[in-house]
Coordinates of C-alpha atoms in Angstrom, one line a residue:
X1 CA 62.7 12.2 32.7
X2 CA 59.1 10.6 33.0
X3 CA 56.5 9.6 35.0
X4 CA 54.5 6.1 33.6
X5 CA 54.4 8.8 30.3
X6 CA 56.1 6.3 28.1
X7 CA 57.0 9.3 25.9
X8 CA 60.3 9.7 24.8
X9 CA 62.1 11.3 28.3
X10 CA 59.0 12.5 29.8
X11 CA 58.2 11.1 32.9
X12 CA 57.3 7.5 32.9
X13 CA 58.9 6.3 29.5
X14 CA 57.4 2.7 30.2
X15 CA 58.6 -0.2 28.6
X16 CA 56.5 -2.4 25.4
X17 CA 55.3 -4.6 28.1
X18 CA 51.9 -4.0 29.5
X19 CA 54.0 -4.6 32.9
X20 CA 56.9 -6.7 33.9
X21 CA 56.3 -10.4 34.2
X22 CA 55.1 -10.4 38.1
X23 CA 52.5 -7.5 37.2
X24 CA 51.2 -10.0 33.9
X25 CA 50.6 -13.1 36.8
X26 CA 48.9 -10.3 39.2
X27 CA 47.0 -9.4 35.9
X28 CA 46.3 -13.0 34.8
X29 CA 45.5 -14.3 38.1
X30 CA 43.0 -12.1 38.6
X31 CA 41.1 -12.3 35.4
X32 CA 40.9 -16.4 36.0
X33 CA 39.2 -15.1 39.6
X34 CA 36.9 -12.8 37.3
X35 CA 36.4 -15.4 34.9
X36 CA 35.3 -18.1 37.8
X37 CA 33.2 -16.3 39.2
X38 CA 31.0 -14.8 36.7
X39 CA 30.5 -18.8 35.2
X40 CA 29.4 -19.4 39.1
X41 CA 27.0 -16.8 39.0
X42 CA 25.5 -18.5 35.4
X43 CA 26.0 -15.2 34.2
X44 CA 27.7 -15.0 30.4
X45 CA 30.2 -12.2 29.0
X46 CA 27.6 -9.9 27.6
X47 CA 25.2 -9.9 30.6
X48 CA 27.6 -9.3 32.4
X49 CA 29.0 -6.4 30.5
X50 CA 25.7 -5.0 30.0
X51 CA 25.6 -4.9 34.0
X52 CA 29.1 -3.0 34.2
X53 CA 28.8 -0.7 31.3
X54 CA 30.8 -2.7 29.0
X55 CA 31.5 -5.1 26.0
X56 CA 31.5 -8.7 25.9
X57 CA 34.6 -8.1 23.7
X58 CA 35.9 -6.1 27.1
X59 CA 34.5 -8.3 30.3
X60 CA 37.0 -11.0 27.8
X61 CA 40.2 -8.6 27.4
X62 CA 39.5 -8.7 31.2
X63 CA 39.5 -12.1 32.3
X64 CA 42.3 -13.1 29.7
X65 CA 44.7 -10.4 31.6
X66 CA 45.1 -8.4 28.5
X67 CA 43.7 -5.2 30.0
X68 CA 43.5 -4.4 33.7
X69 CA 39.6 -3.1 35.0
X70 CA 39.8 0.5 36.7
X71 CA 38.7 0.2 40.3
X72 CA 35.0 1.3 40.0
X73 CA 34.7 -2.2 37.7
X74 CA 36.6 -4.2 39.7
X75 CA 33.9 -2.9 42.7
X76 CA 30.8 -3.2 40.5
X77 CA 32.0 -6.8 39.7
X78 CA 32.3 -7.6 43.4
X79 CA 28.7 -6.2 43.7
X80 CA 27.1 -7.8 40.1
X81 CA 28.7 -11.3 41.5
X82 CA 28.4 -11.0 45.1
X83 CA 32.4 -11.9 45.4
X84 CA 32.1 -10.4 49.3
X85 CA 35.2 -8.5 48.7
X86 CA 37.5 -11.1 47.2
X87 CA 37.7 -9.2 43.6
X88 CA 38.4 -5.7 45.7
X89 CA 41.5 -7.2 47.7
X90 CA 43.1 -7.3 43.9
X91 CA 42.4 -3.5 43.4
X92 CA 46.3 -2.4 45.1
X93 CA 47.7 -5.3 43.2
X94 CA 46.1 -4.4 40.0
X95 CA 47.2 -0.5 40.3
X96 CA 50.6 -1.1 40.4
X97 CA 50.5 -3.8 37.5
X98 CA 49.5 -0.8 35.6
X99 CA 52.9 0.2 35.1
X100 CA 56.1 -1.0 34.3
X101 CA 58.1 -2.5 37.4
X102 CA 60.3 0.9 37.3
X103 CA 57.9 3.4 37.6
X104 CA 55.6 1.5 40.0
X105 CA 57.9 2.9 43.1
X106 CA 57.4 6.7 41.5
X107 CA 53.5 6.3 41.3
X108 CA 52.7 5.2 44.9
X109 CA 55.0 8.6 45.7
X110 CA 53.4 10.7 43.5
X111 CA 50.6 9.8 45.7
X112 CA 52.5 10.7 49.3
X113 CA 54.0 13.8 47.8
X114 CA 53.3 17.6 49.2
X115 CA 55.2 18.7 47.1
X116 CA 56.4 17.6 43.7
X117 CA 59.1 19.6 41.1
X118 CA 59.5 18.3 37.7
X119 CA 61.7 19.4 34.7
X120 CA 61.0 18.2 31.2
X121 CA 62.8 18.7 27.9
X122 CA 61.1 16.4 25.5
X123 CA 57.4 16.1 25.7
X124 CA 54.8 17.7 28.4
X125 CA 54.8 15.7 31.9
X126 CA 52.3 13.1 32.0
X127 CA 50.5 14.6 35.0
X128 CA 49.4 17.5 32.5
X129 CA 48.9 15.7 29.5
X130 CA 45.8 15.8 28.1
X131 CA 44.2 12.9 27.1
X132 CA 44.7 13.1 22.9
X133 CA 48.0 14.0 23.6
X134 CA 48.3 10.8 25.6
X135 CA 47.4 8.9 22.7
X136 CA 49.7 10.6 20.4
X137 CA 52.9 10.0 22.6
X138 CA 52.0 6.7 23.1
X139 CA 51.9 6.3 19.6
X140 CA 54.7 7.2 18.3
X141 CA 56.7 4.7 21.1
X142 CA 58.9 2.1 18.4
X143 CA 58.1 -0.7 18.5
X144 CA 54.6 0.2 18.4
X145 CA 52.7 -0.7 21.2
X146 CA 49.5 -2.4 20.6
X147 CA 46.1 -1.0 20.8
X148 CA 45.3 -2.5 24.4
X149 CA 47.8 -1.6 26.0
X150 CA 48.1 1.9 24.5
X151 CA 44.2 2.1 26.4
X152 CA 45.7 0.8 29.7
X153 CA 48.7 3.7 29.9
X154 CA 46.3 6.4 29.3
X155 CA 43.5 5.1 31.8
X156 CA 46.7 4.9 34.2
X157 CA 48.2 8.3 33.5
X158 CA 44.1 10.1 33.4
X159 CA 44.5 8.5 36.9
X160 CA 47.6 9.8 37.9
X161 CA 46.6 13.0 37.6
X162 CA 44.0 13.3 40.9
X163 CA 47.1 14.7 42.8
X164 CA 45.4 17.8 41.1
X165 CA 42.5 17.3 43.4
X166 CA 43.6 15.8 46.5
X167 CA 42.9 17.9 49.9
X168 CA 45.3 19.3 51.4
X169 CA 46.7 20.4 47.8
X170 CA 50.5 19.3 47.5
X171 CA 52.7 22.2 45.6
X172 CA 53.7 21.2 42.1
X173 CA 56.5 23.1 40.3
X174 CA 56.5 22.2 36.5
X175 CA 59.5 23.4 33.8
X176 CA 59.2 22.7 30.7
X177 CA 61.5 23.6 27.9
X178 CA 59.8 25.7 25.1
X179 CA 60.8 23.5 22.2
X180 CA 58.0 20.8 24.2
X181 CA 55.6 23.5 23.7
X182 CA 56.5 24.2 19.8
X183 CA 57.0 20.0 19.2
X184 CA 53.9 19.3 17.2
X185 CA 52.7 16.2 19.0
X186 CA 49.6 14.6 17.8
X187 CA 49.2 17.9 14.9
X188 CA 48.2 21.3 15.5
X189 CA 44.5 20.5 17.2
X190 CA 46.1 18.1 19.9
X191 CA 48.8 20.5 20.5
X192 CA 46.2 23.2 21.2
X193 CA 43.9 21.5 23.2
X194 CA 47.7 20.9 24.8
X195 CA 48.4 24.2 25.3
X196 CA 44.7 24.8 26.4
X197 CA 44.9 22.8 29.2
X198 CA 48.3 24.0 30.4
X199 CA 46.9 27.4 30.7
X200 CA 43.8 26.2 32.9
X201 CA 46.5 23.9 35.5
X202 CA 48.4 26.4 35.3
X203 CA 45.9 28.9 37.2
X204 CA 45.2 26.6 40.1
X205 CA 47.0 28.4 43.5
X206 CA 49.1 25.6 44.2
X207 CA 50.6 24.8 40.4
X208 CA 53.1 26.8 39.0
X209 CA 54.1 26.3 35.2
X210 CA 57.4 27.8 33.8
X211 CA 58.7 28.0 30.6
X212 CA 63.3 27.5 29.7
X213 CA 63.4 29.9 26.7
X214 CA 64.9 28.8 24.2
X215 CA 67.5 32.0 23.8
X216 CA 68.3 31.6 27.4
X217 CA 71.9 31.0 27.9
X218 CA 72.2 29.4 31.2
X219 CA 70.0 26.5 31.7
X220 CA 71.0 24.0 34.4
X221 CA 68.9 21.7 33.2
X222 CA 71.1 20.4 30.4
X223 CA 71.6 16.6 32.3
X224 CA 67.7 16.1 31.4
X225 CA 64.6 15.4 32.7
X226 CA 64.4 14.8 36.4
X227 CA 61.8 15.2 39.1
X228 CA 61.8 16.0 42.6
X229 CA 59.1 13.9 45.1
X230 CA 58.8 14.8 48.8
X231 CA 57.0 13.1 51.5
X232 CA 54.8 14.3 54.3
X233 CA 57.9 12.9 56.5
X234 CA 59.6 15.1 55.0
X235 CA 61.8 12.8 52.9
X236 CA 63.1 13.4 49.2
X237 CA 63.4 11.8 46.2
X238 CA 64.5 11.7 43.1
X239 CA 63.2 10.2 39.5
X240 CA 65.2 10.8 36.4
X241 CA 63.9 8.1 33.1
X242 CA 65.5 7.5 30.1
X243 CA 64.9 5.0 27.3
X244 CA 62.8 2.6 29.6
X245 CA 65.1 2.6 32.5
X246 CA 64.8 4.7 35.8
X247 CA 66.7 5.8 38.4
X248 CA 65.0 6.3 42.1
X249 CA 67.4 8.0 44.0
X250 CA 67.3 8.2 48.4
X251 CA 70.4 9.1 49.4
X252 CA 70.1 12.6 51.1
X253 CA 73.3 14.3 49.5
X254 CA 71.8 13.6 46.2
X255 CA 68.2 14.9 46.7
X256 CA 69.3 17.9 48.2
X257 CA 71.4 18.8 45.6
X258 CA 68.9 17.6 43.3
X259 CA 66.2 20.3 44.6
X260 CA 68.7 23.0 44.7
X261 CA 69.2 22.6 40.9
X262 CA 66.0 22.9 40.1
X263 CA 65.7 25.9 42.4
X264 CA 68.6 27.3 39.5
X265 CA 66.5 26.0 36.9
X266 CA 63.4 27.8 37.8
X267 CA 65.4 31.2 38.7
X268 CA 66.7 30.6 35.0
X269 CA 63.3 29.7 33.6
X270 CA 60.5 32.3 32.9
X271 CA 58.1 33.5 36.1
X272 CA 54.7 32.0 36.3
X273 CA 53.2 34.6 34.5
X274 CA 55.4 35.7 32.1
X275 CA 55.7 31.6 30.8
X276 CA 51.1 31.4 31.0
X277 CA 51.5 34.6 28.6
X278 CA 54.1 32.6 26.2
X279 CA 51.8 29.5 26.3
X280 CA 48.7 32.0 25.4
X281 CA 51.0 33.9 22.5
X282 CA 52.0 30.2 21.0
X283 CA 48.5 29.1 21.2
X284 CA 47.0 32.3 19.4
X285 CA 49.8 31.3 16.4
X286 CA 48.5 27.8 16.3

């Protein structure tokens, strides 16, 4: 399963497009906005960059919608060209265009959730990736996706992953297989700092990290790669991704047995502590 990842089965497996075609006019429209503007205010590309923080070369991937602004440019732009709001009204629009139409539901709940459970069997879960490992997933997607756009996913995901500091915390449950921990990913350095930065999530109160051994021989988990969203409200979803499709499933019968499954799977998996000390004895071999 995968979550805007775009890695093979992870969690957001997006598809070569930067987002579908109603994302691309969001995109587009507002870079003509941007574009307007700044002539208005007499100001040209590199000024204007210089005022922001960034390239000429950038202020123009902006305005020709090849490359979606975070939201602190998009709100320095409304400042720089005294736009009185009308480039931050894009700012919802633009975060959804981020991602590919089927994922765009799972990142505005991955926002609701309290509580989020999420098995993977192919690469690490997005929301724990660190950013070189990003890079290397991304690159390896076939066909190759282009250098802008590999930029976009990994601003998106590094964004993504704020449900880490959100008050009141939400509990997240990851399993992982341990052949994603032994995949080299990105060669031995990425996969350390990997492994590194599993370790340090994995110590927060509210995360909880488990390991499937590999000798283990009951795994429930051999359908794939699913995660489990619930709301404040208390309602429950669930997200399963394959090969650039997705699946968002509501219906109650589903969910439930959904979470129960991955109740098995992590009374199958390693505890907490004994999967942060496999993570530490596979990082010391590295």
């Amino acid at each position: 399963m995968a979550d805007e990842q775009a890695e093979p089965g992870a969690d957001e497996a997006e598809g070569a497009q930067t987002a579908d075609k109603s994302g691309q006019g969001v995109v587009a429209a507002f870079g003509q906005s941007l574009k307007t503007l700044r002539t208005r205010a007499g100001m040209e590309r590199e000024e204007f960059g210089k005022r922001l923080g960034y390239s000429a070369s950038t202020i123009a991937s902006f305005e020709q919608g090849r490359r979606i602004p975070p939201p602190r440019a998009i709100d320095r732009s409304d400042e720089v060209l005294g736009a009185d709001g009308l480039l931050k009204v894009w700012k919802d629009q633009l975060e959804r265009a981020q991602y590919p139409a089927f994922f765009q539901g799972m990142a505005q709940l991955e926002k609701q959730a309290i509580e989020l459970l999420a098995y993977d069997t192919l690469a690490v879960k997005g929301l724990l990736q660190t950013e070189e490992y990003m890079r290397a997933v991304l690159s390896n997607r076939r066909p190759p996706l282009d250098a802008e756009t590999i930029e976009q996913r990994v601003t998106a995901r590094l964004a993504r992953q704020a449900i880490f500091e959100r008050r009141p915390a939400p509990f997240l449950s990851f399993v992982m297989c341990e052949s994603v921990l032994r995949r080299n990913v990105g060669g031995k350095e990425v996969l350390r700092g990997q492994l590194e930065q599993l370790l340090l999530v994995g110590g927060r109160r509210n995360v909880e990290i488990q390991v499937m051994p590999l000798d283990c021989e009951d795994n429930a988990g051999l359908e794939g790669p699913f995660t489990v969203v619930t709301r404040e409200d208390g309602k429950r979803f669930v997200y399963a991704e394959a090969q650039s499709t997705s699946a968002l499933e509501t219906d109650p019968k589903q969910t439930v047995l959904a979470a129960a499954r991955y109740g098995i799977i992590r009374s199958q998996a390693l505890s907490p502590r004994e999967s942060l000390e496999l993570i530490e004895k596979l990082l010391g071999e590295l």
